Coordinates of C-alpha atoms in Angstrom, one line a residue:
S27 CA 0.2 -0.1 -0.2
S28 CA 1.1 3.3 -0.4
L29 CA 0.4 7.4 1.1
T30 CA 0.6 10.5 -0.9
V31 CA 0.0 13.6 -0.1
P32 CA 0.7 17.5 -1.9
L33 CA 3.8 19.0 -0.8
I34 CA 1.9 22.8 -0.5
L35 CA 3.5 26.5 0.4
H36 CA 1.4 29.3 -0.1
D37 CA -1.4 27.5 -2.0
E38 CA 1.2 26.5 -4.5
I39 CA 2.4 22.6 -5.0
L40 CA 5.8 22.1 -4.6
G41 CA 5.5 18.6 -5.2
T42 CA 4.1 15.2 -3.6
F43 CA 5.9 12.8 -0.5
N44 CA 5.1 9.6 -0.8
V45 CA 5.3 6.4 1.9
E46 CA 4.9 3.0 0.7
S47 CA 4.4 -0.2 2.8
T48 CA 4.7 -4.2 1.5
R49 CA 1.4 -4.4 3.8
I50 CA -1.8 -4.2 2.6
G51 CA -4.0 -1.4 4.7
A52 CA -0.8 0.3 6.1
F53 CA -2.2 3.3 6.7
N54 CA -5.1 4.9 8.5
E55 CA -6.6 8.3 9.1
N56 CA -3.8 9.1 11.8
D57 CA -1.1 8.4 9.2
L58 CA -2.6 10.8 6.7
Q59 CA -2.8 13.6 9.2
F60 CA 0.6 13.4 10.2
L61 CA 2.1 13.0 6.6
E62 CA 0.3 16.0 5.8
L63 CA 1.6 18.0 8.9
F64 CA 5.1 16.1 7.6
S65 CA 4.8 17.5 4.4
R66 CA 4.1 20.8 5.2
E67 CA 7.5 21.2 7.4
V68 CA 9.2 19.6 4.2
A69 CA 7.7 21.8 2.0
V70 CA 9.0 25.3 4.5
A71 CA 12.4 23.6 4.3
L72 CA 12.4 22.9 0.6
N73 CA 11.5 26.7 0.4
T74 CA 14.4 27.8 3.3
L75 CA 16.7 25.9 0.5
E76 CA 16.3 27.7 -2.2
L77 CA 15.8 31.1 -0.4
L78 CA 19.5 30.1 0.5
A79 CA 21.0 29.3 -3.0
A80 CA 19.2 32.6 -4.4
E81 CA 20.6 34.7 -1.5
K82 CA 24.1 32.6 -2.2
L83 CA 24.1 34.1 -6.0
T84 CA 22.4 37.2 -5.2
T85 CA 25.4 37.9 -2.6
T86 CA 28.1 36.5 -5.1
A87 CA 26.9 38.8 -8.2
S88 CA 26.8 41.6 -5.8
S89 CA 30.2 40.9 -4.9
I90 CA 31.4 40.5 -8.1
E91 CA 29.8 43.8 -9.3
W92 CA 31.4 45.6 -6.5
I93 CA 34.6 44.6 -7.1
L94 CA 34.0 45.5 -11.1
G95 CA 32.9 49.0 -10.0
E96 CA 35.8 49.5 -7.9
V97 CA 38.8 48.5 -10.4
A98 CA 37.5 50.1 -13.4
L99 CA 38.1 53.7 -13.0
P100 CA 42.0 52.7 -11.8
L101 CA 42.2 50.3 -14.7
D102 CA 41.0 53.1 -17.1
E103 CA 43.7 55.4 -16.0
I104 CA 46.4 52.7 -16.2
L105 CA 44.9 52.3 -19.7
N106 CA 45.5 56.0 -20.6
E107 CA 48.7 56.3 -19.4
A108 CA 50.1 53.6 -21.0
T109 CA 48.4 54.6 -24.5
W110 CA 50.4 58.1 -24.2
V111 CA 53.5 56.3 -23.1
L112 CA 52.9 53.6 -26.3
E113 CA 52.6 57.0 -28.7
D114 CA 55.2 58.7 -27.4
S115 CA 57.6 55.4 -27.8
M116 CA 56.6 54.4 -31.2
G117 CA 59.2 54.5 -33.6
H118 CA 61.9 55.0 -30.8
D119 CA 61.8 51.9 -29.2
P120 CA 60.1 49.0 -30.5
K121 CA 60.8 46.4 -27.3
L122 CA 59.1 49.1 -25.1
A123 CA 56.1 49.7 -27.3
E124 CA 55.3 45.9 -27.8
R125 CA 55.7 45.4 -23.3
L126 CA 53.1 48.3 -23.4
R127 CA 50.9 47.0 -25.5
Q128 CA 50.9 43.9 -23.7
V129 CA 50.4 46.1 -20.3
L130 CA 47.1 47.0 -22.5
V131 CA 46.1 43.7 -23.1
H132 CA 46.7 42.4 -19.4
T133 CA 44.8 45.1 -18.3
R134 CA 41.7 45.0 -19.9
G135 CA 41.9 41.2 -19.3
V136 CA 41.4 42.0 -15.4
K137 CA 38.0 42.3 -15.5
N138 CA 37.2 39.4 -17.4
L139 CA 39.0 37.3 -15.1
I140 CA 37.3 38.9 -12.3
Q141 CA 34.3 37.5 -13.8
Q142 CA 35.4 34.3 -14.4
A143 CA 36.2 34.4 -11.0
G144 CA 32.7 34.9 -9.9
E145 CA 31.4 31.8 -12.6
K146 CA 33.4 29.8 -11.2
L147 CA 31.9 30.6 -7.4
N148 CA 28.5 29.6 -8.8
P149 CA 29.0 27.4 -12.0
E150 CA 25.5 26.2 -11.6
A151 CA 23.8 30.2 -12.9
P152 CA 26.9 31.8 -14.7
S153 CA 23.8 34.3 -15.8
A154 CA 23.6 35.9 -12.1
I155 CA 27.1 37.3 -11.9
Q156 CA 25.7 39.6 -14.6
P157 CA 22.5 40.8 -13.4
S158 CA 20.6 43.0 -16.2
R159 CA 17.1 44.6 -16.4
F160 CA 17.8 45.1 -19.4
D161 CA 18.3 43.1 -22.1
R162 CA 20.4 44.3 -25.3
P163 CA 22.3 41.7 -27.2
K164 CA 23.1 44.1 -29.8
L165 CA 25.3 46.0 -27.5
R166 CA 27.1 43.3 -25.8
R167 CA 31.1 43.2 -26.2
K168 CA 30.6 46.6 -27.7
R169 CA 33.5 48.6 -27.0
I170 CA 32.4 51.9 -25.8
L171 CA 34.8 55.3 -25.1
V172 CA 32.9 57.8 -22.0
A173 CA 34.6 61.1 -22.2
D174 CA 34.2 63.3 -19.3
A175 CA 35.7 65.3 -16.5
D176 CA 32.9 63.7 -13.9
E177 CA 34.2 60.9 -11.8
M178 CA 30.7 60.0 -10.7
I179 CA 29.3 60.0 -14.6
R180 CA 32.4 57.7 -16.0
R181 CA 31.8 55.4 -12.7
S182 CA 28.0 55.4 -13.7
A183 CA 28.8 54.9 -17.4
H184 CA 30.5 51.5 -16.1
E185 CA 27.7 50.7 -13.8
I186 CA 25.2 50.8 -16.2
L187 CA 26.8 49.7 -19.7
G188 CA 28.8 47.2 -18.0
K189 CA 26.0 45.0 -16.5
I190 CA 24.6 44.4 -20.6
G191 CA 28.1 43.7 -21.2
C192 CA 29.5 46.4 -23.1
I193 CA 32.9 47.1 -22.7
V194 CA 33.6 50.6 -21.5
E195 CA 36.4 52.7 -21.2
T196 CA 36.9 56.2 -19.9
A197 CA 38.8 59.4 -20.9
H198 CA 39.3 62.8 -18.4
D199 CA 39.3 65.5 -21.6
G200 CA 39.3 66.1 -25.2
A201 CA 42.9 65.2 -25.8
E202 CA 42.3 61.7 -23.7
A203 CA 39.8 60.7 -26.3
A204 CA 41.4 61.7 -29.0
L205 CA 44.7 60.0 -28.1
M206 CA 42.3 56.5 -27.3
A207 CA 40.5 56.7 -30.3
R208 CA 43.6 57.2 -32.2
S209 CA 45.6 54.2 -30.5
H210 CA 42.2 51.8 -30.3
E211 CA 39.1 50.9 -31.4
Y212 CA 36.0 51.8 -30.5
D213 CA 32.2 51.2 -31.3
A214 CA 30.7 54.4 -29.9
I215 CA 31.7 57.2 -28.0
L216 CA 30.0 59.7 -25.4
V217 CA 31.6 63.0 -25.1
D218 CA 30.6 65.7 -22.5
I219 CA 30.2 68.9 -23.9
R220 CA 32.3 71.0 -21.1
L221 CA 35.6 69.2 -21.1
P222 CA 38.6 70.9 -19.2
D223 CA 40.6 71.2 -22.2
M224 CA 38.5 71.7 -25.3
S225 CA 34.4 72.1 -26.3
G226 CA 32.4 69.2 -26.9
Y227 CA 32.1 70.7 -30.9
Q228 CA 36.1 70.3 -30.3
C229 CA 36.3 67.1 -29.3
F230 CA 33.6 65.8 -32.0
R231 CA 35.6 67.7 -35.1
R232 CA 38.8 65.9 -33.7
L233 CA 37.3 62.5 -33.3
R234 CA 36.0 62.8 -36.8
E235 CA 38.7 63.7 -38.2
I236 CA 40.4 60.3 -36.4
D237 CA 37.4 58.6 -38.0
S238 CA 34.9 59.9 -40.0
E239 CA 32.4 56.9 -39.5
L240 CA 33.4 56.8 -35.9
P241 CA 29.3 57.0 -33.8
V242 CA 29.7 60.1 -31.2
I243 CA 27.3 60.8 -29.0
L244 CA 27.4 64.3 -27.2
T245 CA 26.4 64.6 -23.8
T246 CA 25.1 67.3 -21.5
G247 CA 23.6 68.2 -17.9
F248 CA 20.9 70.7 -18.0
G249 CA 22.4 73.8 -18.7
Y250 CA 23.4 76.6 -21.4
D251 CA 25.1 75.5 -24.0
A252 CA 27.4 78.6 -24.3
G253 CA 29.2 77.0 -26.6
H254 CA 26.6 75.7 -28.7
S255 CA 28.5 72.7 -29.7
I256 CA 24.9 70.7 -29.8
V257 CA 24.1 73.1 -33.0
K258 CA 27.1 73.5 -34.5
A259 CA 27.8 69.4 -34.2
R260 CA 24.3 68.6 -35.5
Q261 CA 25.5 70.8 -38.7
D262 CA 28.2 68.6 -39.2
G263 CA 26.4 64.7 -39.0
L264 CA 26.0 64.5 -35.0
K265 CA 22.4 62.4 -34.8
S266 CA 22.1 62.0 -30.9
V267 CA 22.0 63.9 -27.7
L268 CA 22.2 62.2 -23.9
F269 CA 21.1 63.8 -21.0
K270 CA 22.9 63.4 -17.6
P271 CA 22.8 61.9 -15.2
F272 CA 22.1 59.4 -17.8
R273 CA 18.4 57.3 -18.0
V274 CA 19.1 53.9 -18.5
E275 CA 16.6 53.2 -21.5
Q276 CA 17.1 56.7 -23.1
L277 CA 21.3 55.7 -23.3
L278 CA 20.9 52.1 -24.5
T279 CA 18.6 53.0 -27.1
E280 CA 20.5 55.6 -28.4
L281 CA 23.4 53.6 -28.4
E282 CA 21.5 51.1 -30.5
K283 CA 20.3 53.6 -33.2
N284 CA 23.8 54.7 -33.4
L285 CA 25.4 51.4 -34.0
L286 CA 23.0 50.4 -36.2
E287 CA 23.5 53.0 -38.6
S288 CA 27.1 53.0 -38.6
S289 CA 29.2 50.4 -40.2
P290 CA 30.1 47.2 -38.7
R291 CA 32.9 48.0 -36.4
A292 CA 36.1 45.9 -35.1
G293 CA 35.2 46.9 -31.8
Q294 CA 38.0 44.3 -30.1
A295 CA 41.4 46.1 -30.5

């Protein structure tokens, strides 16, 4: 004979609990009542285990996200400085130039190593290491450069775009942005209209001189554009303007639009 009861929690059936015996008529009403009470405890225990597993994944994901956020800007500093030195050494010291290229490769690899470490901690759910509210497969692995003097904006760009799989690098001013654009391939560049060393329009023009097909998006706070950077840039082909602080949906939509309108780019140099 056998006795089967459902495992119920909050009016939801999680499964069944079955007891069997070789004797005929081995179970009575008291056994049924006991098994129903016992099954409730089993359902609670199973739910607790699921919550603990979810908490583990969430904690790991949060830790990896925090680490990535903390190392993002220092890694950008290394990339910027190494790129400056690399450009100065070109044609003078080939061995030094090659070593600097390796520094750039290894520096960019740090983030991937951190993400891989997180996946090893939770191999059963690697997708939890990069939680995202938005599914934008077209933006994954796209390399985006953000030129802005405001550290909070640079950090915000890393947090927002990094979560959906973009490779984000930053520059403090227009000269750095131009240097990075000359030395590396980017799929799109975001440029603040108020850079310390030049206007947004001047930076826009310099970037377009480096690569006429490069998608450039100007960004601005809610203030007066004294240099009329946006108006001038629109006359020269600017397609998008973003307001800060960034609205996630708008930022992702504008990036997608600009990438679709541009020709395919390597984006992985």
